[in-house]
Amino acid sequence: MDRIALVGGTQLKGSIPISGAKNSALKLQAASLLTSEPLVLTNMPELADTRFMVELLEQLGVTCFWPKASGRLSMHAEDITSTIAPYDLVRKMRATFNVLGPLLARVGHATVSLPGGCAIGARPVDLHLKAFEAMGADIVIEGGYVKAAALRGLKGAKIVFPFVSVGATEHAMLAATLAKGETVLENAAREPEIGDIAHCLVAMGAKIDGIGTSTLRIQGVDELKGTTWSVIPDRIEAGSYACCVAAAGGEVTLTHVVPETISSLIDVLQRAGVEVEVGPDWVKITRDPAVPIKPVDIDTQPYPGFPTDTQAQVMALMTRANGASIFRENIFENRYMHAPELRRLGADISVRGSEAVVRGVDTLRGAPVMATDLRASVSLIIAGLMAEGETIISRVYHLDRGFERLEAKLSGCGAQIRRLSGSEE
Ligand code: EPZ
C-alpha cells in the first residue's frame, strides 16, 4: 500500500490548476444512464472513485471511453443490459448508489445494494428512498438490496425534504427528469455541484427551474439526449490547496476555480490573517509564515455555509494558530477521525461529541500518521507542511479517491513531498 512522505518547513510558490469536481462528476456519470445517446464529460477528474464508477457503468452495459490523461470521458448507455448494482461495487464507494434513480426512471426497475455506513457516519439513504416512493416506485429491501420498481414509469410528486441532503436532492432530481408530470423538491440542497448537474441535465433536454435555489421544479420529459459537458471545478480541492498554502506560507495562484463556490472558506482564511486575492477564475493565496495564524471558529453547514468537506483542513491549519478555535460539525456524526492523527504531530485538540477545541501550539513535529477518510487525509498533508521534520502518511488510497495528482501539484510549488510505492501500511 502506498504512503506519502513529506518534509515541512518549505514555503509554496507557483500555481496549482484545480481539477473537475469529484462529487459532480460521479453524479454526472450516473446521469449517462438517463439517455440512449452519448454523454461526454470534459474536465473529468481522474480519480479512483470516478474510475470505479466507470467500472460499474460498464457492468450495466454502458460503453465508456476514457483515454488516460485526456480529461474526457465518453459514456454511451444505448442498451442497458443489467439493472443490478452488486454489493461488492456499492460497498466500495457510496456514490455508486446513485445509479438507482436513473435506472428506475429509464428502465422501470433496479436492484442496488444498500451502501451501508462509512467511517464518517451512518449515512442512511432513507430520504432517497422516500423520494422514489413519493414518485410512485415500489421499494422493498431484501438481503441488503434495495429492489425498486416503477413499471409504468415514475410520476411527478411534491417532495419536502425534512433536512438538507445533497445526495437525496441530486438523486431525486436525476430521476424526476424522466417522470410523468411535475416534481417539486423543497428544502433542496444548493451545493454548486447540484447546479452543475442540473445545468448538464438541461443541456440534455431536461426542464428544471429554480437551479441554485432550495426549490427545484422539474417537468418530466419523455427522453433526454446526449451532450458534452465540462465538469465544474472542485471547490473542495481548491479549498484544500488554499489551506496548504496558508499553512506552509508563500504565494500560490489556484487556477480554474469558481471563486464564489469557496467564499465561506476565503472568509475564514482572511479572518485567520491570510491574504486572498480573487480573480474571475483564479484565487491567489499569500501568507508570510512569520506572521501567526489567528484562531477562527468553524460551524459546518449546508452550502452556502462552511462545508463539512473542508473542516479537517481548517482544523489542521488552526493547530498552529495563536489561540483557541472551536469547531462544530453539524453534518456528520463522526468526522473528527483526523484529530488523533493530528495529535501525533503535537496538536492540542480535544473532542467532545460534535464539538472540538483546537488550541494552537508553537511547533508540530513530523511523525508517522494514518489517513482515515478522504478529507481527513489531506488535513495530514496540511499539518505535515507545517511540521518540523518528516511526516509519513499511510493508507493514501483515501487521498487517491479524491485528489488528482496531489504530489505533483504540491511538489510543483516546491513542497518536499513524494510517494513511497507499495510499502508497509
Ligand atoms: C455528499 O454526501 C458528498 N458526497 C460528501 O462528500 C459531503 O460531505 C456531503 O454531501 C455534504 O456536503 C458525494 O457527493 C459523493 P448528505 P451525501 O446527503 O450526499 C444524512 C467526500 O468526501 N442523511 O447531504 O451523502 C447524512 O447521514 C464526501 O467527497 C440521512 O439521514 O451527504 C448526513 O448526516 C464525504 N438520510 C446528512 O444527512 C439520507 O437519506 C447530510 O448528508 C441522506 C442523508
PDB file of C-alpha atoms in Angstrom, residues 21 26 34 46 87 146 160 165 268 285 307 317-318 338 370 382:
ATOM      1  CA  ALA A  21     -15.262  18.249  -9.040  1.00  0.00           C
ATOM      2  CA  LEU A  26     -19.812  10.959 -10.084  1.00  0.00           C
ATOM      3  CA  LEU A  34     -30.796   8.536 -18.487  1.00  0.00           C
ATOM      4  CA  GLU A  46      -9.035  11.031 -12.996  1.00  0.00           C
ATOM      5  CA  TYR A  87     -22.767  -5.226  -3.008  1.00  0.00           C
ATOM      6  CA  VAL A 146     -32.966  -2.126  -2.496  1.00  0.00           C
ATOM      7  CA  VAL A 160     -40.352  18.216   1.028  1.00  0.00           C
ATOM      8  CA  SER A 165     -29.357  16.284   1.813  1.00  0.00           C
ATOM      9  CA  VAL A 268     -12.271  32.040   7.156  1.00  0.00           C
ATOM     10  CA  ILE A 285      -3.284  32.859  -1.549  1.00  0.00           C
ATOM     11  CA  PRO A 307     -18.542  22.904   4.102  1.00  0.00           C
ATOM     12  CA  LEU A 317      -4.304  24.970   9.947  1.00  0.00           C
ATOM     13  CA  MET A 318      -5.639  26.036  13.351  1.00  0.00           C
ATOM     14  CA  HIS A 338      -8.189  13.236  11.902  1.00  0.00           C
ATOM     15  CA  MET A 370      -2.638   7.222   9.072  1.00  0.00           C
ATOM     16  CA  ILE A 382      -1.525  20.351   5.621  1.00  0.00           C
TER      17      ILE A 382
END
